[in-house]
Coordinates of C-alpha atoms in Angstrom, one line a residue:
M26 CA -95.7 -59.1 -19.6
T27 CA -96.0 -55.4 -18.8
Y28 CA -93.2 -53.0 -19.7
T29 CA -92.5 -50.4 -17.0
P30 CA -90.6 -47.5 -18.3
P31 CA -87.7 -46.1 -16.2
K32 CA -88.5 -43.3 -13.8
L33 CA -87.4 -40.0 -15.3
L34 CA -85.5 -37.5 -13.2
T35 CA -85.2 -33.8 -13.5
F36 CA -81.8 -32.1 -13.4
L37 CA -82.4 -31.0 -9.8
A38 CA -83.6 -34.4 -8.6
F39 CA -80.5 -35.9 -10.1
L40 CA -78.2 -33.3 -8.5
A41 CA -79.8 -33.9 -5.2
E42 CA -79.5 -37.7 -5.4
Y43 CA -76.4 -38.4 -7.6
G44 CA -74.7 -35.0 -7.9
D45 CA -71.5 -36.1 -5.9
N46 CA -71.5 -39.6 -7.4
P47 CA -69.0 -39.8 -10.3
R48 CA -70.6 -43.0 -11.3
Y49 CA -73.7 -41.5 -12.8
E50 CA -74.9 -39.0 -15.4
L51 CA -78.3 -37.9 -16.7
I52 CA -79.5 -38.1 -20.3
D53 CA -83.0 -36.9 -21.2
G54 CA -84.2 -37.8 -17.8
E55 CA -82.6 -41.3 -17.7
L56 CA -80.1 -42.2 -15.1
R57 CA -76.9 -43.7 -16.8
D58 CA -74.5 -45.9 -14.8
M59 CA -71.1 -45.2 -16.4
E60 CA -69.8 -48.4 -14.9
P61 CA -66.1 -47.2 -14.4
T62 CA -63.5 -49.8 -13.8
G63 CA -60.1 -49.4 -12.5
S64 CA -58.6 -49.7 -16.0
H65 CA -61.1 -47.0 -17.1
E66 CA -60.1 -44.6 -14.3
E67 CA -56.4 -45.2 -15.1
V68 CA -56.9 -44.2 -18.8
S69 CA -58.8 -41.1 -17.7
G70 CA -56.0 -40.1 -15.3
N71 CA -53.5 -40.7 -17.9
I72 CA -55.2 -38.5 -20.4
A73 CA -55.8 -35.7 -17.8
G74 CA -52.1 -36.0 -16.8
R75 CA -50.8 -35.6 -20.5
I76 CA -53.2 -32.6 -21.1
S77 CA -52.2 -30.9 -17.8
A78 CA -48.6 -31.2 -18.7
E79 CA -49.2 -29.5 -22.1
I80 CA -51.4 -26.7 -20.5
L81 CA -48.5 -26.0 -18.1
R82 CA -45.9 -26.2 -20.8
T83 CA -47.7 -23.8 -23.2
N84 CA -48.9 -21.5 -20.4
F85 CA -52.7 -21.7 -21.4
N86 CA -55.1 -20.3 -18.9
W87 CA -57.1 -23.5 -18.8
L88 CA -57.9 -25.9 -16.0
I89 CA -59.0 -29.6 -15.6
P90 CA -61.4 -29.9 -12.7
K91 CA -61.5 -33.2 -10.6
T92 CA -65.2 -33.3 -11.0
C93 CA -67.5 -31.4 -13.3
L94 CA -71.0 -31.8 -14.7
I95 CA -72.2 -30.1 -18.0
K96 CA -75.8 -29.0 -17.8
P97 CA -76.7 -27.7 -21.3
L98 CA -78.8 -24.5 -20.7
A99 CA -81.7 -25.8 -23.1
A100 CA -81.9 -29.2 -21.4
E101 CA -83.9 -29.6 -18.3
A102 CA -83.1 -33.3 -17.8
T103 CA -79.6 -33.8 -18.8
A104 CA -76.4 -33.7 -16.8
L105 CA -73.2 -35.0 -18.6
R106 CA -70.1 -36.0 -16.7
P107 CA -67.2 -36.2 -19.1
D108 CA -64.2 -38.3 -18.0
V109 CA -61.9 -35.4 -18.7
I110 CA -63.0 -31.8 -19.3
V111 CA -60.7 -28.8 -20.0
L112 CA -62.1 -25.4 -19.1
D113 CA -61.2 -21.9 -20.0
K114 CA -60.5 -20.1 -16.8
A115 CA -61.3 -16.7 -18.2
K116 CA -64.8 -17.7 -19.0
L117 CA -65.7 -19.2 -15.5
N118 CA -67.0 -15.8 -14.3
T119 CA -69.9 -16.2 -16.9
E120 CA -70.9 -19.5 -15.5
P121 CA -74.2 -19.2 -13.6
L122 CA -73.7 -22.1 -11.2
W123 CA -69.8 -22.5 -10.9
Q124 CA -69.4 -20.6 -7.7
K125 CA -71.7 -22.9 -5.8
E126 CA -71.3 -26.3 -7.8
P127 CA -68.9 -27.7 -10.2
I128 CA -71.4 -27.3 -13.2
I129 CA -70.8 -25.8 -16.6
C130 CA -73.8 -24.5 -18.5
N131 CA -72.1 -22.7 -21.5
G132 CA -70.3 -24.6 -24.1
N133 CA -67.9 -21.7 -24.9
T134 CA -66.3 -22.3 -21.4
I135 CA -65.2 -25.8 -22.4
K136 CA -62.2 -26.3 -24.6
L137 CA -62.0 -30.1 -24.9
V138 CA -63.8 -33.1 -23.5
A139 CA -62.6 -36.7 -23.4
E140 CA -64.8 -39.8 -22.8
V141 CA -63.2 -43.1 -22.1
V142 CA -65.6 -45.8 -23.6
S143 CA -67.4 -48.2 -21.3
T144 CA -70.0 -50.8 -22.0
N145 CA -72.5 -47.9 -22.7
W146 CA -70.4 -47.0 -25.8
Q147 CA -73.5 -45.8 -27.7
D148 CA -73.7 -42.7 -25.6
D149 CA -70.1 -41.8 -26.4
Y150 CA -70.1 -42.4 -30.1
A151 CA -73.6 -41.2 -30.9
R152 CA -75.6 -39.2 -28.3
K153 CA -72.5 -37.2 -26.9
V154 CA -71.2 -36.4 -30.4
E155 CA -74.5 -34.6 -31.0
E156 CA -74.7 -33.0 -27.5
Y157 CA -71.1 -31.6 -27.6
A158 CA -71.5 -30.4 -31.1
I159 CA -74.7 -28.5 -30.1
L160 CA -72.7 -27.0 -27.2
E161 CA -70.0 -26.1 -29.8
I162 CA -67.1 -27.7 -27.9
P163 CA -64.2 -27.3 -30.2
E164 CA -62.6 -30.7 -29.6
Y165 CA -64.0 -34.0 -28.4
W166 CA -61.9 -37.2 -27.9
I167 CA -63.3 -40.7 -27.8
V168 CA -60.9 -43.1 -26.2
D169 CA -61.9 -46.7 -26.8
F170 CA -59.0 -48.5 -25.3
R171 CA -60.7 -51.9 -25.2
G172 CA -62.4 -51.7 -28.7
L173 CA -65.9 -51.8 -27.4
G174 CA -67.6 -49.6 -30.0
G175 CA -69.8 -50.8 -32.8
L176 CA -68.4 -51.8 -36.1
Q177 CA -69.8 -48.8 -37.7
F178 CA -67.7 -46.6 -35.4
I179 CA -64.4 -48.4 -35.1
G180 CA -64.4 -50.8 -38.0
N181 CA -63.7 -54.5 -38.3
P182 CA -61.8 -56.2 -36.7
K183 CA -62.6 -54.2 -33.5
Q184 CA -59.5 -52.8 -31.9
P185 CA -58.4 -50.1 -29.5
T186 CA -59.2 -46.7 -31.2
F187 CA -58.7 -43.1 -30.3
T188 CA -61.1 -40.7 -32.2
V189 CA -60.5 -37.0 -32.3
C190 CA -63.5 -34.9 -33.2
Q191 CA -62.9 -31.4 -34.4
L192 CA -65.8 -29.0 -34.6
V193 CA -66.1 -27.5 -38.3
N194 CA -69.2 -25.6 -39.0
G195 CA -71.2 -27.2 -36.2
V196 CA -70.3 -30.8 -37.1
Y197 CA -67.5 -32.9 -35.9
Q198 CA -64.9 -34.0 -38.4
Q199 CA -63.6 -37.3 -37.0
Q200 CA -60.0 -38.7 -37.3
Q201 CA -59.2 -42.1 -35.9
Y202 CA -56.0 -43.4 -34.5
R203 CA -54.8 -46.9 -33.7
L204 CA -52.1 -48.2 -31.5
G205 CA -48.7 -46.9 -32.7
D206 CA -50.2 -43.8 -34.5
A207 CA -49.2 -40.3 -33.4
I208 CA -52.3 -38.4 -32.4
S209 CA -53.0 -34.9 -33.7
S210 CA -54.9 -32.4 -31.6
Y211 CA -56.2 -29.3 -33.1
L212 CA -56.1 -27.4 -29.9
L213 CA -52.9 -28.8 -28.5
L214 CA -50.7 -28.6 -31.5
N215 CA -47.5 -29.7 -29.9
L216 CA -49.0 -32.6 -27.9
E217 CA -47.0 -35.8 -28.3
L218 CA -49.5 -38.6 -27.6
K219 CA -50.1 -42.1 -28.7
L220 CA -52.9 -44.4 -27.7
D221 CA -50.1 -46.6 -26.3
D222 CA -49.0 -44.0 -23.7
I223 CA -52.3 -44.0 -22.0
M224 CA -53.3 -47.6 -22.1
P225 CA -53.6 -49.4 -18.7

């Protein structure tokens, strides 16, 4: 049996073919199907709503775009599509692609990203932890509402888990929360949130 490696895509080829399709992202030239379900989208919407309310309440100059890709400047074949992304409006004028496409290249424009875990949980718990840390994104939420992550990431027995990653000296310090726990955000200090609030 012959193994045929998947066809690798460049960022531009991905953008031309899949740029408008929220189902896909690109990691090291490999197309990833994020396999969103209705409940996945419901959780993403609930998170975005909670953060939006807090942004308005605290009068931060931030926004949550409906769709957005992250293209790390150093990566030629990566286009990440977070489920929720919070941007600093004041820094959008330094983004080279923003005026033409909803694409962010500079990590310092991003305040927070949230990923709702799907069947490709390895990307959220491993690869994106590295990518987002390299981009120096201050806070990263991993929302595993179905308890899909590996035992080394969410423990045994598997259960719904909300992980807040705070960037400290270039490395994410992770704090896990379960159902019933009050979640602490380092950026949104007055946010009142539990995993229960965003479950489908």
